[in-house]
Short mmCIF file of C-alpha atoms in Angstrom, two decimals:
data_model
loop_
_atom_site.label_atom_id
_atom_site.label_comp_id
_atom_site.label_asym_id
_atom_site.label_seq_id
_atom_site.Cartn_x
_atom_site.Cartn_y
_atom_site.Cartn_z
CA MET A 1 -1.73 16.96 1.66
CA SER A 2 0.93 17.31 -1.02
CA ASP A 3 -0.21 15.30 -4.42
CA GLU A 4 3.86 14.70 -5.03
CA GLU A 5 5.15 11.26 -4.59
CA PRO A 6 8.73 10.63 -3.15
CA GLU A 7 11.06 10.02 -5.72
CA PRO A 8 12.49 5.89 -5.51
CA GLY A 9 15.48 5.67 -3.50
CA ASP A 10 15.40 8.80 -1.94
CA GLU A 11 18.13 8.44 0.44
CA PRO A 12 17.89 10.61 4.22
CA SER A 13 21.42 10.99 5.43
CA VAL A 14 22.29 12.57 8.71
CA ALA A 15 25.45 14.88 9.12
CA GLY A 16 27.73 14.62 11.65
CA ALA A 17 28.09 18.51 12.22
CA ASP A 18 24.53 19.38 12.20
CA PRO A 19 23.23 20.58 15.37
CA PHE A 20 19.61 19.13 14.47
CA ALA A 21 20.87 15.69 13.74
CA ALA A 22 20.79 12.84 15.87
CA SER A 23 21.12 8.91 15.58
CA ASP A 24 21.24 6.12 18.27
CA ALA A 25 20.82 2.16 18.08
CA VAL A 26 19.28 -0.28 20.27
CA VAL A 27 19.06 -4.21 19.76
CA VAL A 28 15.07 -5.26 20.10
CA ALA A 29 14.29 -8.94 21.30
CA ALA A 30 12.35 -9.46 18.33
CA ASP A 31 13.12 -10.60 14.44
CA PRO A 32 13.46 -7.95 11.82
CA GLU A 33 10.04 -8.92 9.97
CA SER A 34 8.29 -7.89 13.91
CA VAL A 35 10.23 -5.13 14.25
CA PHE A 36 9.18 -3.74 10.58
CA ALA A 37 5.54 -4.69 10.91
CA PHE A 38 5.39 -2.73 14.19
CA LEU A 39 7.04 0.11 12.89
CA ASP A 40 4.80 -0.08 9.78
CA ASP A 41 1.61 1.10 11.54
CA PRO A 42 1.68 4.97 12.41
CA ALA A 43 -0.51 4.32 15.29
CA ASN A 44 2.36 2.44 16.90
CA HIS A 45 4.72 5.81 16.15
CA ALA A 46 2.18 8.12 18.24
CA ALA A 47 2.65 5.41 20.91
CA ILE A 48 6.28 5.49 21.46
CA THR A 49 7.53 8.78 20.03
CA PRO A 50 7.22 11.54 23.00
CA GLY A 51 6.23 14.82 21.85
CA LEU A 52 3.96 13.12 19.06
CA THR A 53 0.36 13.79 19.96
CA ASP A 54 -1.67 13.07 16.86
CA VAL A 55 -1.26 10.72 13.85
CA ARG A 56 -4.23 11.44 11.09
CA ASP A 57 -4.92 11.18 7.70
CA VAL A 58 -3.33 8.10 6.80
CA GLU A 59 -2.97 7.63 3.05
CA PRO A 60 -1.41 4.50 1.39
CA LEU A 61 1.50 5.33 -0.99
CA ALA A 62 2.17 3.35 -4.31
CA ASN A 63 5.92 2.32 -2.66
CA GLY A 64 4.20 0.51 -0.12
CA GLY A 65 4.41 3.60 2.63
CA LYS A 66 2.18 6.13 3.91
CA ARG A 67 1.40 9.51 4.04
CA LEU A 68 -0.33 11.02 6.93
CA SER A 69 -0.58 14.59 8.92
CA TYR A 70 0.79 14.65 12.33
CA THR A 71 0.71 16.91 15.15
CA TYR A 72 4.56 17.21 17.39
CA ARG A 73 4.54 19.04 20.33
CA MET A 74 8.44 20.42 21.25
CA ALA A 75 9.70 23.32 23.87
CA GLY A 76 5.57 23.81 24.69
CA ILE A 77 5.03 24.61 20.83
CA GLY A 78 2.62 22.23 18.72
CA ILE A 79 3.87 21.71 15.08
CA ASP A 80 1.15 20.37 12.64
CA GLY A 81 2.85 18.86 9.31
CA GLU A 82 3.12 16.17 7.15
CA ILE A 83 5.26 12.83 6.85
CA VAL A 84 5.55 11.04 3.49
CA GLN A 85 7.48 7.59 3.60
CA THR A 86 10.24 8.00 0.91
CA VAL A 87 11.35 4.41 1.58
CA HIS A 88 9.54 1.22 2.24
CA GLU A 89 11.90 -1.95 2.01
CA PRO A 90 10.34 -4.61 4.11
CA PRO A 91 12.32 -5.82 6.98
CA GLU A 92 15.61 -3.81 6.34
CA ARG A 93 14.36 0.21 6.37
CA HIS A 94 11.71 2.85 6.29
CA ALA A 95 12.53 6.32 5.56
CA PHE A 96 10.67 9.65 5.86
CA GLU A 97 10.60 12.89 4.90
CA LEU A 98 8.96 15.62 6.91
CA ARG A 99 6.92 18.54 5.95
CA GLY A 100 5.75 21.77 6.83
CA ARG A 101 6.98 24.06 9.78
CA LEU A 102 9.09 20.96 10.82
CA THR A 103 10.77 19.45 8.08
CA GLY A 104 14.06 17.12 7.67
CA THR A 105 14.21 13.49 7.55
CA ILE A 106 13.88 10.02 9.63
CA ASP A 107 15.94 6.79 8.89
CA LEU A 108 14.96 3.68 10.40
CA ARG A 109 17.35 0.53 9.76
CA LEU A 110 16.60 -2.89 10.61
CA ASP A 111 19.65 -5.20 10.61
CA PRO A 112 19.42 -8.84 12.34
CA VAL A 113 21.67 -9.93 15.00
CA ASP A 114 22.18 -12.31 17.71
CA GLY A 115 19.23 -11.62 19.94
CA GLY A 116 17.22 -10.64 17.56
CA THR A 117 17.03 -7.10 15.58
CA LYS A 118 19.39 -3.99 15.66
CA LEU A 119 16.85 -0.82 14.92
CA THR A 120 19.31 2.34 14.04
CA TYR A 121 17.30 5.65 13.99
CA ALA A 122 18.95 8.78 12.36
CA ALA A 123 17.08 11.87 11.70
CA THR A 124 17.78 15.34 10.93
CA TYR A 125 15.36 18.33 11.48
CA ASP A 126 15.11 21.93 10.40
CA LEU A 127 13.04 23.56 13.01
CA PRO A 128 11.26 26.42 12.99
CA GLU A 129 12.97 30.01 13.74
CA ASN A 130 10.78 30.63 16.98
CA ALA A 131 11.78 27.56 18.76
CA LEU A 132 15.65 27.92 18.03
CA THR A 133 15.40 31.58 18.89
CA ARG A 134 13.85 30.44 22.26
CA VAL A 135 16.12 27.50 23.50
CA GLY A 136 19.12 27.55 21.01
CA ALA A 137 20.78 24.79 19.41
CA PRO A 138 22.64 22.88 21.90
CA VAL A 139 19.38 22.23 23.92
CA ILE A 140 17.70 21.49 20.82
CA ARG A 141 20.18 18.48 20.39
CA ARG A 142 20.04 17.12 23.54
CA PHE A 143 15.97 17.07 23.17
CA ASN A 144 16.54 15.68 19.94
CA GLU A 145 18.79 12.79 21.14
CA ARG A 146 16.55 12.44 24.01
CA GLN A 147 13.73 12.00 22.34
CA LEU A 148 15.28 9.29 20.07
CA ARG A 149 16.65 7.36 22.43
CA ALA A 150 13.49 7.22 24.30
CA ALA A 151 11.25 6.14 20.98
CA LEU A 152 14.03 3.35 20.38
CA GLU A 153 13.75 2.39 24.23
CA ASN A 154 9.69 2.40 23.59
CA VAL A 155 10.15 -0.07 20.71
CA ALA A 156 12.26 -2.50 22.49
CA ALA A 157 10.14 -2.55 25.66
CA GLU A 158 7.06 -2.97 23.14
CA LEU A 159 8.35 -6.03 21.39
CA ASP A 160 10.31 -7.18 24.38
CA ALA A 161 7.10 -7.63 25.92
CA GLY A 162 5.67 -9.47 22.99
CA GLY A 163 3.86 -6.78 21.73
#
């Protein structure tokens, strides 16, 4: 694992023209504190994120976030990497930097709304060249959008059920 600490205030962003960017939102029937706490547990990400098959070597960071290793399966390819939490702002925001063969950012924003919390998930990815050459940008974009939507729906289902 890297010894680098994330820079305070790193601001992940999602460029609209990036074929490997996706963003979506869902209203979760739980308060922002509960949603934040659920998302603060790396084991829950493995449970809600399609393709995330392993989360390990979790280390706390000075900013309150975590650094961990993961395995993600995409298009039949297992990709190992590291996630470093760059922003940990209870109960409003989690932001992460992905390192390794799959690089990018994930930005989770929580806003209180009537009936619960609006959870917005925005992500950008730089994918390994072999995955790109096999399936192409349009397929990867649709895959990312489906995966992101499924993760949001899984969070809502977990918390709507009182989990």
